Amino acid sequence: MIRFASALSAFLLLTLAAACNSNSNSAPADMAAEPAVAAELPGQALYVQNCAVCHGPDGKLGLNGAHDLTKSNLNATGRVYMVTQGLGKMPSFKNQLSPEQIQQVVDYSLTLK
Ligand code: HEC
């Protein structure tokens, strides 16, 4: 019984170690993949063309009274509304961008932190 228990715990330890190992092996690959994924967001090009002039490539420029997007608390719904309708000096994009493009550019803007 004792033997069985220690064999079992040795087995558990081995599987645990294996699980941890495979985790730590895949982590750097995941982290390296992340910026590439972000760069491939279709909204990035739309953002550069339509938004960066006021908000800056990193969202922080604040030209023409534009708000710092990295500090914005607006969620996706609020941002879609904002980009579609405009507000104050922020222009409406409903004639320039399709609803799908607005969604994409908003998704990209949410990655600016
Ligand atoms: C002509 C300059 C200009 C352009 C171009 C512009 N914005 Fe703005 N943006 C503003 C201004 C000004 C505000 C602040 C509006 C206010 O609250 O009165 C703002 C606010 C915002 C906010 C709200 C931030 C907050 O929490 O207060 C979001 C989100 C936003 N813009 C996203 C975008 C996106 C996405 C684009 C591109 C599709 C874009 N903007 C293009 C000027 C601009």
Short mmCIF file of C-alpha atoms and ligand atoms in Angstrom, two decimals:
data_model
loop_
_atom_site.label_atom_id
_atom_site.label_comp_id
_atom_site.label_asym_id
_atom_site.label_seq_id
_atom_site.Cartn_x
_atom_site.Cartn_y
_atom_site.Cartn_z
CA MET A 1 0.00 0.00 0.00
CA ILE A 2 2.75 2.40 0.97
CA ARG A 3 4.66 1.36 -2.09
CA PHE A 4 1.68 1.90 -4.26
CA ALA A 5 1.13 5.35 -2.76
CA SER A 6 4.70 6.45 -3.34
CA ALA A 7 4.65 5.06 -6.85
CA LEU A 8 1.46 6.98 -7.43
CA SER A 9 2.85 10.23 -6.06
CA ALA A 10 6.00 9.79 -8.10
CA PHE A 11 3.81 9.36 -11.14
CA LEU A 12 1.80 12.45 -10.22
CA LEU A 13 4.97 14.45 -9.73
CA LEU A 14 6.25 13.35 -13.11
CA THR A 15 3.04 14.27 -14.88
CA LEU A 16 2.95 17.58 -13.05
CA ALA A 17 6.52 18.32 -14.02
CA ALA A 18 5.77 17.38 -17.59
CA ALA A 19 2.72 19.64 -17.59
CA CYS A 20 4.72 22.54 -16.17
CA ASN A 21 7.47 21.95 -18.64
CA SER A 22 5.19 22.01 -21.61
CA ASN A 23 3.62 25.19 -20.28
CA SER A 24 6.89 27.00 -19.86
CA ASN A 25 8.00 25.78 -23.26
CA SER A 26 4.97 27.19 -25.02
CA ALA A 27 4.82 30.48 -23.09
CA PRO A 28 7.67 32.30 -24.89
CA ALA A 29 6.31 31.19 -28.24
CA ASP A 30 2.87 32.57 -27.31
CA MET A 31 4.34 35.86 -26.18
CA ALA A 32 6.41 36.18 -29.31
CA ALA A 33 3.33 35.50 -31.41
CA GLU A 34 1.21 38.20 -29.78
CA PRO A 35 2.60 41.36 -31.42
CA ALA A 36 2.42 39.65 -34.79
CA VAL A 37 -1.27 38.91 -34.22
CA ALA A 38 -1.92 42.51 -33.19
CA ALA A 39 -0.09 43.82 -36.25
CA GLU A 40 -2.29 41.70 -38.46
CA LEU A 41 -5.54 43.17 -37.16
CA PRO A 42 -7.33 44.61 -40.20
CA GLY A 43 -8.27 47.63 -38.09
CA GLN A 44 -4.69 48.80 -37.82
CA ALA A 45 -4.49 50.08 -41.40
CA LEU A 46 -7.90 51.73 -40.99
CA TYR A 47 -6.73 53.32 -37.76
CA VAL A 48 -3.56 54.69 -39.35
CA GLN A 49 -5.55 56.16 -42.25
CA ASN A 50 -8.49 57.57 -40.33
CA CYS A 51 -7.63 58.12 -36.71
CA ALA A 52 -3.88 58.59 -36.29
CA VAL A 53 -4.03 62.15 -37.65
CA CYS A 54 -5.67 63.26 -34.39
CA HIS A 55 -5.12 60.39 -31.98
CA GLY A 56 -1.58 59.50 -33.10
CA PRO A 57 -0.26 56.06 -34.06
CA ASP A 58 -0.19 55.04 -30.38
CA GLY A 59 -3.49 56.73 -29.44
CA LYS A 60 -1.80 59.37 -27.26
CA LEU A 61 -1.29 62.32 -29.61
CA GLY A 62 -4.35 64.31 -28.58
CA LEU A 63 -4.38 66.67 -31.57
CA ASN A 64 -7.48 68.87 -32.05
CA GLY A 65 -8.62 68.01 -28.53
CA ALA A 66 -8.68 64.29 -29.28
CA HIS A 67 -8.80 62.16 -26.17
CA ASP A 68 -5.95 59.81 -25.22
CA LEU A 69 -7.23 56.44 -26.40
CA THR A 70 -4.88 54.53 -24.10
CA LYS A 71 -6.67 56.15 -21.15
CA SER A 72 -10.20 55.84 -22.51
CA ASN A 73 -12.65 53.83 -20.44
CA LEU A 74 -15.07 53.50 -23.33
CA ASN A 75 -15.83 49.88 -24.21
CA ALA A 76 -16.30 48.55 -27.74
CA THR A 77 -19.99 49.54 -27.88
CA GLY A 78 -19.25 53.08 -26.76
CA ARG A 79 -16.41 53.41 -29.24
CA VAL A 80 -18.47 52.08 -32.13
CA TYR A 81 -21.12 54.66 -31.29
CA MET A 82 -18.48 57.40 -30.98
CA VAL A 83 -16.84 56.60 -34.33
CA THR A 84 -20.18 56.18 -36.10
CA GLN A 85 -21.83 59.35 -34.77
CA GLY A 86 -18.88 61.53 -33.87
CA LEU A 87 -18.97 63.90 -30.89
CA GLY A 88 -17.85 67.50 -30.65
CA LYS A 89 -14.61 67.81 -32.66
CA MET A 90 -14.48 64.06 -33.24
CA PRO A 91 -15.83 63.52 -36.77
CA SER A 92 -18.45 60.94 -37.66
CA PHE A 93 -17.14 58.13 -39.85
CA LYS A 94 -20.44 56.65 -40.93
CA ASN A 95 -19.97 57.92 -44.50
CA GLN A 96 -16.31 56.87 -44.72
CA LEU A 97 -16.32 53.46 -43.05
CA SER A 98 -18.69 50.49 -43.20
CA PRO A 99 -20.08 49.18 -39.90
CA GLU A 100 -17.69 46.25 -40.28
CA GLN A 101 -14.71 48.57 -40.73
CA ILE A 102 -15.80 50.62 -37.73
CA GLN A 103 -15.90 47.44 -35.67
CA GLN A 104 -12.40 46.56 -36.89
CA VAL A 105 -10.92 49.97 -36.18
CA VAL A 106 -12.53 49.97 -32.73
CA ASP A 107 -11.12 46.50 -32.03
CA TYR A 108 -7.72 47.84 -32.94
CA SER A 109 -8.16 50.97 -30.82
CA LEU A 110 -8.88 48.72 -27.82
CA THR A 111 -5.41 47.17 -28.19
CA LEU A 112 -3.78 50.59 -27.61
CA LYS A 113 -2.82 50.59 -23.98
C1 HEC B 1 -10.31 65.30 -36.42
C2 HEC B 1 -9.69 64.65 -35.29
C3 HEC B 1 -10.13 63.21 -34.94
C4 HEC B 1 -10.11 62.10 -35.73
C5 HEC B 1 -9.69 61.99 -37.19
C6 HEC B 1 -10.57 61.01 -34.89
N1 HEC B 1 -10.88 61.47 -33.63
FE1 HEC B 1 -11.50 60.33 -32.06
N2 HEC B 1 -11.69 62.02 -30.92
C7 HEC B 1 -11.42 63.29 -31.36
C8 HEC B 1 -11.84 64.23 -30.34
C9 HEC B 1 -11.71 65.75 -30.43
C10 HEC B 1 -12.38 63.48 -29.28
C11 HEC B 1 -13.04 64.01 -27.99
C12 HEC B 1 -14.51 64.24 -28.29
C13 HEC B 1 -15.27 64.79 -27.12
O1 HEC B 1 -15.43 64.06 -26.11
O2 HEC B 1 -15.70 65.93 -27.21
C14 HEC B 1 -12.25 62.08 -29.68
C15 HEC B 1 -12.64 61.02 -28.90
C16 HEC B 1 -12.55 59.69 -29.28
C17 HEC B 1 -12.92 58.58 -28.45
C18 HEC B 1 -13.47 58.66 -27.05
C19 HEC B 1 -12.34 58.64 -26.06
C20 HEC B 1 -12.85 58.90 -24.66
O3 HEC B 1 -12.86 57.95 -23.85
O4 HEC B 1 -13.24 60.04 -24.39
C21 HEC B 1 -12.67 57.44 -29.18
C22 HEC B 1 -12.88 56.01 -28.71
C23 HEC B 1 -12.16 57.86 -30.45
N3 HEC B 1 -12.09 59.23 -30.49
C24 HEC B 1 -11.80 56.99 -31.44
C25 HEC B 1 -11.46 57.38 -32.73
C26 HEC B 1 -11.26 56.47 -33.82
C27 HEC B 1 -11.34 54.95 -33.70
C28 HEC B 1 -10.98 57.23 -34.92
C29 HEC B 1 -10.77 56.75 -36.33
C30 HEC B 1 -11.88 56.02 -36.94
C31 HEC B 1 -10.98 58.62 -34.49
N4 HEC B 1 -11.29 58.66 -33.16
C32 HEC B 1 -10.67 59.70 -35.32
C33 HEC B 1 -10.84 63.65 -32.55
C34 HEC B 1 -10.62 62.81 -33.64
#
